[in-house]
PDB file of C-alpha atoms in Angstrom:
ATOM      1  CA  MET A 306     -18.572 109.433 -97.669  1.00 59.00           C
ATOM      2  CA  GLU A 307     -16.758 106.203 -97.697  1.00 74.00           C
ATOM      3  CA  ARG A 308     -13.227 106.393 -99.208  1.00 84.00           C
ATOM      4  CA  ILE A 309     -13.077 104.411-102.535  1.00 87.00           C
ATOM      5  CA  THR A 310     -10.192 101.440-102.991  1.00 91.00           C
ATOM      6  CA  TRP A 311      -7.435 102.339-105.403  1.00 95.00           C
ATOM      7  CA  ASP A 312      -8.896  99.729-107.954  1.00 95.00           C
ATOM      8  CA  GLN A 313     -12.135 101.755-108.038  1.00 94.00           C
ATOM      9  CA  PHE A 314     -10.188 105.085-108.360  1.00 95.00           C
ATOM     10  CA  PHE A 315      -8.039 104.139-111.323  1.00 97.00           C
ATOM     11  CA  MET A 316     -11.332 102.473-112.739  1.00 96.00           C
ATOM     12  CA  ALA A 317     -13.151 106.002-112.322  1.00 95.00           C
ATOM     13  CA  GLN A 318     -10.361 107.509-114.406  1.00 96.00           C
ATOM     14  CA  CYS A 319     -10.602 104.789-117.440  1.00 96.00           C
ATOM     15  CA  HIS A 320     -14.327 105.940-117.360  1.00 95.00           C
ATOM     16  CA  LEU A 321     -13.526 109.522-117.561  1.00 95.00           C
ATOM     17  CA  LEU A 322     -10.983 109.003-120.015  1.00 97.00           C
ATOM     18  CA  ALA A 323     -14.080 107.106-122.150  1.00 96.00           C
ATOM     19  CA  VAL A 324     -15.803 110.442-122.172  1.00 94.00           C
ATOM     20  CA  ARG A 325     -13.132 111.790-124.575  1.00 95.00           C
ATOM     21  CA  SER A 326     -13.708 109.069-127.195  1.00 96.00           C
ATOM     22  CA  THR A 327     -14.394 109.857-130.448  1.00 94.00           C
ATOM     23  CA  CYS A 328     -15.653 106.333-131.605  1.00 91.00           C
ATOM     24  CA  THR A 329     -19.507 106.244-132.081  1.00 90.00           C
ATOM     25  CA  ARG A 330     -19.497 102.238-131.444  1.00 90.00           C
ATOM     26  CA  LEU A 331     -18.100 101.902-127.907  1.00 93.00           C
ATOM     27  CA  ALA A 332     -16.236 104.160-126.135  1.00 95.00           C
ATOM     28  CA  VAL A 333     -13.349 102.973-123.990  1.00 97.00           C
ATOM     29  CA  GLY A 334     -10.553 104.218-121.783  1.00 98.00           C
ATOM     30  CA  ALA A 335      -7.615 102.658-120.321  1.00 98.00           C
ATOM     31  CA  THR A 336      -5.151 103.804-117.262  1.00 98.00           C
ATOM     32  CA  ILE A 337      -1.620 102.767-116.723  1.00 98.00           C
ATOM     33  CA  VAL A 338      -0.763 102.306-113.345  1.00 98.00           C
ATOM     34  CA  ARG A 339       2.585 101.806-111.612  1.00 97.00           C
ATOM     35  CA  ASP A 340       3.208 102.419-107.646  1.00 96.00           C
ATOM     36  CA  HIS A 341      -0.297 103.649-107.204  1.00 97.00           C
ATOM     37  CA  ARG A 342       0.285 106.386-109.524  1.00 97.00           C
ATOM     38  CA  ILE A 343      -0.901 107.104-113.337  1.00 98.00           C
ATOM     39  CA  ILE A 344       1.635 106.902-115.734  1.00 98.00           C
ATOM     40  CA  ALA A 345      -0.401 106.977-119.141  1.00 98.00           C
ATOM     41  CA  GLY A 346      -3.942 107.467-120.146  1.00 98.00           C
ATOM     42  CA  GLY A 347      -5.821 106.586-123.377  1.00 98.00           C
ATOM     43  CA  TYR A 348      -9.251 106.489-125.230  1.00 98.00           C
ATOM     44  CA  ASN A 349     -10.169 105.120-128.440  1.00 96.00           C
ATOM     45  CA  GLY A 350     -10.006 107.686-131.400  1.00 94.00           C
ATOM     46  CA  SER A 351      -8.758 108.590-134.436  1.00 93.00           C
ATOM     47  CA  ILE A 352      -4.747 109.585-135.179  1.00 93.00           C
ATOM     48  CA  SER A 353      -3.959 112.645-133.731  1.00 90.00           C
ATOM     49  CA  GLY A 354      -5.294 115.459-136.452  1.00 92.00           C
ATOM     50  CA  GLY A 355      -7.264 112.598-138.211  1.00 92.00           C
ATOM     51  CA  ASP A 356     -10.893 112.400-139.079  1.00 92.00           C
ATOM     52  CA  HIS A 357     -13.099 111.191-136.364  1.00 92.00           C
ATOM     53  CA  CYS A 358     -15.861 108.913-136.509  1.00 92.00           C
ATOM     54  CA  ILE A 359     -18.214 111.505-134.533  1.00 93.00           C
ATOM     55  CA  ASP A 360     -17.568 113.932-137.546  1.00 93.00           C
ATOM     56  CA  HIS A 361     -17.144 111.556-140.299  1.00 93.00           C
ATOM     57  CA  GLY A 362     -18.682 108.063-139.435  1.00 91.00           C
ATOM     58  CA  CYS A 363     -16.615 104.914-138.819  1.00 90.00           C
ATOM     59  CA  TYR A 364     -14.495 103.574-141.570  1.00 91.00           C
ATOM     60  CA  VAL A 365     -15.640 100.140-141.352  1.00 90.00           C
ATOM     61  CA  VAL A 366     -13.446  97.051-142.895  1.00 92.00           C
ATOM     62  CA  ASP A 367     -14.285  93.453-141.777  1.00 91.00           C
ATOM     63  CA  ASN A 368     -16.980  94.827-139.135  1.00 86.00           C
ATOM     64  CA  HIS A 369     -14.359  96.473-137.630  1.00 84.00           C
ATOM     65  CA  CYS A 370     -13.525 100.407-137.461  1.00 88.00           C
ATOM     66  CA  VAL A 371     -10.090 100.692-138.840  1.00 91.00           C
ATOM     67  CA  ARG A 372     -10.177 104.893-138.434  1.00 92.00           C
ATOM     68  CA  THR A 373      -9.855 104.623-134.614  1.00 92.00           C
ATOM     69  CA  ILE A 374      -6.785 103.483-132.340  1.00 96.00           C
ATOM     70  CA  HIS A 375      -7.636 101.451-129.093  1.00 96.00           C
ATOM     71  CA  ALA A 376      -7.602 103.043-125.745  1.00 98.00           C
ATOM     72  CA  GLU A 377      -5.105 100.662-124.599  1.00 98.00           C
ATOM     73  CA  MET A 378      -2.822 101.096-127.572  1.00 98.00           C
ATOM     74  CA  ASN A 379      -3.113 104.833-127.530  1.00 97.00           C
ATOM     75  CA  ALA A 380      -2.072 104.749-123.491  1.00 98.00           C
ATOM     76  CA  LEU A 381       0.998 102.491-124.599  1.00 98.00           C
ATOM     77  CA  LEU A 382       1.964 105.045-127.140  1.00 97.00           C
ATOM     78  CA  GLN A 383       1.787 107.714-125.073  1.00 97.00           C
ATOM     79  CA  CYS A 384       4.561 105.959-122.766  1.00 98.00           C
ATOM     80  CA  SER A 385       6.294 105.071-125.956  1.00 96.00           C
ATOM     81  CA  LYS A 386       6.140 108.815-127.233  1.00 96.00           C
ATOM     82  CA  TYR A 387       7.462 110.235-123.788  1.00 97.00           C
ATOM     83  CA  GLY A 388      10.078 107.516-122.946  1.00 97.00           C
ATOM     84  CA  ILE A 389       8.002 106.141-120.159  1.00 97.00           C
ATOM     85  CA  PRO A 390       8.663 102.201-119.328  1.00 97.00           C
ATOM     86  CA  VAL A 391       5.368 100.428-118.394  1.00 97.00           C
ATOM     87  CA  ALA A 392       7.147  96.939-117.653  1.00 97.00           C
ATOM     88  CA  GLY A 393       5.670  95.532-114.375  1.00 98.00           C
ATOM     89  CA  SER A 394       2.666  98.027-114.349  1.00 98.00           C
ATOM     90  CA  THR A 395      -1.006  97.413-114.153  1.00 98.00           C
ATOM     91  CA  LEU A 396      -3.765  98.354-116.905  1.00 98.00           C
ATOM     92  CA  TYR A 397      -7.165  99.316-115.906  1.00 98.00           C
ATOM     93  CA  VAL A 398      -9.457  99.448-118.945  1.00 98.00           C
ATOM     94  CA  THR A 399     -13.337  99.810-119.243  1.00 97.00           C
ATOM     95  CA  HIS A 400     -13.389  96.943-121.647  1.00 98.00           C
ATOM     96  CA  PHE A 401     -11.588  93.540-121.733  1.00 98.00           C
ATOM     97  CA  PRO A 402      -8.797  94.210-124.281  1.00 98.00           C
ATOM     98  CA  CYS A 403      -9.497  92.667-127.972  1.00 96.00           C
ATOM     99  CA  LEU A 404      -6.678  90.421-129.221  1.00 97.00           C
ATOM    100  CA  GLN A 405      -4.371  92.777-130.681  1.00 96.00           C
ATOM    101  CA  CYS A 406      -3.956  94.992-127.454  1.00 98.00           C
ATOM    102  CA  SER A 407      -3.902  91.932-125.515  1.00 98.00           C
ATOM    103  CA  LYS A 408      -0.607  91.022-127.327  1.00 98.00           C
ATOM    104  CA  ALA A 409       0.591  94.692-127.125  1.00 98.00           C
ATOM    105  CA  ILE A 410      -0.138  94.606-123.705  1.00 98.00           C
ATOM    106  CA  ILE A 411       1.721  91.471-123.045  1.00 98.00           C
ATOM    107  CA  GLN A 412       4.851  92.581-125.197  1.00 98.00           C
ATOM    108  CA  ALA A 413       5.313  95.833-123.307  1.00 98.00           C
ATOM    109  CA  GLY A 414       5.478  93.786-120.037  1.00 98.00           C
ATOM    110  CA  ILE A 415       2.440  95.202-118.172  1.00 98.00           C
ATOM    111  CA  ARG A 416       1.684  92.512-115.282  1.00 98.00           C
ATOM    112  CA  ARG A 417      -1.996  92.636-114.356  1.00 98.00           C
ATOM    113  CA  VAL A 418      -4.914  93.955-116.488  1.00 98.00           C
ATOM    114  CA  LEU A 419      -8.015  94.727-114.778  1.00 98.00           C
ATOM    115  CA  TYR A 420     -11.089  95.669-116.669  1.00 98.00           C
ATOM    116  CA  ALA A 421     -14.598  96.638-115.851  1.00 97.00           C
ATOM    117  CA  THR A 422     -17.063  95.354-118.364  1.00 97.00           C
ATOM    118  CA  ASP A 423     -16.887  91.933-120.476  1.00 97.00           C
ATOM    119  CA  TYR A 424     -16.463  92.694-123.967  1.00 96.00           C
ATOM    120  CA  LYS A 425     -16.187  90.109-126.788  1.00 94.00           C
ATOM    121  CA  ASN A 426     -13.475  88.351-124.465  1.00 97.00           C
ATOM    122  CA  ASP A 427     -11.300  86.697-126.664  1.00 97.00           C
ATOM    123  CA  VAL A 428     -10.561  83.110-125.532  1.00 98.00           C
ATOM    124  CA  TYR A 429      -7.053  82.956-127.374  1.00 98.00           C
ATOM    125  CA  ALA A 430      -6.189  86.540-125.237  1.00 98.00           C
ATOM    126  CA  MET A 431      -7.203  84.955-122.014  1.00 98.00           C
ATOM    127  CA  LYS A 432      -4.982  82.076-123.238  1.00 98.00           C
ATOM    128  CA  LEU A 433      -1.925  84.159-124.199  1.00 98.00           C
ATOM    129  CA  PHE A 434      -2.187  85.955-120.777  1.00 98.00           C
ATOM    130  CA  ALA A 435      -2.145  82.958-119.033  1.00 98.00           C
ATOM    131  CA  GLN A 436       0.946  81.642-120.500  1.00 98.00           C
ATOM    132  CA  ALA A 437       2.836  85.184-119.947  1.00 98.00           C
ATOM    133  CA  GLY A 438       1.736  85.108-116.493  1.00 98.00           C
ATOM    134  CA  VAL A 439      -0.309  88.381-116.785  1.00 98.00           C
ATOM    135  CA  SER A 440      -3.074  88.735-114.109  1.00 98.00           C
ATOM    136  CA  VAL A 441      -6.351  89.440-115.531  1.00 98.00           C
ATOM    137  CA  GLN A 442      -9.377  90.389-112.997  1.00 98.00           C
ATOM    138  CA  GLN A 443     -12.890  91.875-113.863  1.00 98.00           C
ATOM    139  CA  ILE A 444     -13.536  94.738-111.424  1.00 95.00           C
ATOM    140  CA  PRO A 445     -16.971  95.902-111.869  1.00 90.00           C
ATOM    141  CA  PHE A 446     -17.031  99.815-111.848  1.00 89.00           C
ATOM    142  CA  ASN A 447     -19.596 101.315-109.371  1.00 78.00           C
ATOM    143  CA  GLU A 448     -20.555 104.649-110.843  1.00 77.00           C
ATOM    144  CA  GLY A 449     -22.411 105.602-107.620  1.00 71.00           C
ATOM    145  CA  LYS A 450     -18.868 105.720-105.416  1.00 69.00           C
ATOM    146  CA  ILE A 451     -18.172 108.644-107.408  1.00 73.00           C
ATOM    147  CA  ASP A 452     -21.497 110.385-107.697  1.00 75.00           C
ATOM    148  CA  PHE A 453     -21.008 112.749-105.087  1.00 69.00           C
ATOM    149  CA  SER A 454     -24.677 113.931-105.241  1.00 79.00           C
ATOM    150  CA  SER A 455     -26.340 110.392-104.824  1.00 77.00           C
ATOM    151  CA  GLU A 456     -27.354 110.704-101.530  1.00 80.00           C
ATOM    152  CA  GLU A 457     -29.406 113.974-102.376  1.00 85.00           C
ATOM    153  CA  LYS A 458     -30.750 112.202-105.908  1.00 83.00           C
ATOM    154  CA  TYR A 459     -31.892 109.121-103.630  1.00 83.00           C
ATOM    155  CA  SER A 460     -33.728 111.671-101.205  1.00 85.00           C
ATOM    156  CA  LEU A 461     -35.196 113.282-104.028  1.00 85.00           C
ATOM    157  CA  PHE A 462     -36.570 109.860-105.612  1.00 85.00           C
ATOM    158  CA  GLU A 463     -37.892 108.844-101.980  1.00 88.00           C
ATOM    159  CA  GLU A 464     -40.071 112.142-101.523  1.00 89.00           C
ATOM    160  CA  MET A 465     -41.219 111.193-105.059  1.00 90.00           C
ATOM    161  CA  LEU A 466     -42.376 107.937-104.468  1.00 87.00           C
ATOM    162  CA  SER A 467     -43.824 108.971-101.104  1.00 87.00           C
ATOM    163  CA  THR A 468     -46.164 111.703-103.136  1.00 89.00           C
ATOM    164  CA  MET A 469     -46.900 109.331-105.464  1.00 90.00           C
ATOM    165  CA  GLN A 470     -48.305 106.777-102.815  1.00 89.00           C
ATOM    166  CA  LYS A 471     -50.111 109.460-101.140  1.00 90.00           C
ATOM    167  CA  LEU A 472     -51.633 110.248-104.242  1.00 89.00           C
ATOM    168  CA  GLY A 473     -52.999 106.660-104.708  1.00 91.00           C
ATOM    169  CA  ALA A 474     -50.267 104.647-106.580  1.00 89.00           C
ATOM    170  CA  LYS A 475     -50.258 101.012-105.369  1.00 89.00           C
ATOM    171  CA  ASP A 476     -46.924  99.647-103.819  1.00 88.00           C
ATOM    172  CA  GLU A 477     -47.130  96.627-107.005  1.00 91.00           C
ATOM    173  CA  GLU A 478     -47.067  99.916-109.257  1.00 88.00           C
ATOM    174  CA  LEU A 479     -44.212 101.529-107.645  1.00 86.00           C
ATOM    175  CA  ALA A 480     -42.013  98.367-106.850  1.00 89.00           C
ATOM    176  CA  PRO A 481     -40.410  98.424-110.429  1.00 87.00           C
ATOM    177  CA  PHE A 482     -39.492 102.001-109.742  1.00 88.00           C
ATOM    178  CA  GLN A 483     -37.901 101.300-106.148  1.00 88.00           C
ATOM    179  CA  GLU A 484     -35.963  98.293-107.875  1.00 88.00           C
ATOM    180  CA  ARG A 485     -34.568 100.563-110.430  1.00 86.00           C
ATOM    181  CA  ALA A 486     -33.662 103.122-107.939  1.00 84.00           C
ATOM    182  CA  ASP A 487     -32.010 100.493-105.561  1.00 81.00           C
ATOM    183  CA  GLN A 488     -29.869  99.286-108.655  1.00 79.00           C
ATOM    184  CA  LEU A 489     -28.911 102.918-109.858  1.00 78.00           C
ATOM    185  CA  PHE A 490     -27.762 104.042-106.196  1.00 76.00           C
ATOM    186  CA  VAL A 491     -26.659 100.575-105.124  1.00 65.00           C
ATOM    187  CA  LYS A 492     -28.701 100.538-101.980  1.00 52.00           C
TER     188      LYS A 492
END
């Protein structure tokens, strides 16, 4: 198996954290890293002990759920709660940070933001990051790199495709399936 990069490793951590999200609109995870060590992680959800969107629905005001705390803020607040300095660290996050989180990231002294997916990328947030000297980079996340059974899955797919061909399926009928499998398994 090919070894993943540090960026892919920490991005994988973000995606794992996002699975803990209690938001029904968008699951987001964030990881704060210094010297290749995770110092905090967060996901978007309600305050500790509060009502969760998955249980009670979103509490939407002005097209924004006010019940949740964003993943980036939860990670920053975890550092604050336990006295962990974040100045000079790197934040990995599944989605581009909103404007409010972007301002908090800058104020906390984070120097790099790496995100996997564009999400309502705010032009003003980008301007603020640039003004503050915060490096922002999109690092697409390849889930196939951490799918430890992907070779077996692809082998099964090829077997099924071969069987379908033997049963008379035409190549042009099977081509869309091959394309989808190649995208899923990053072949």
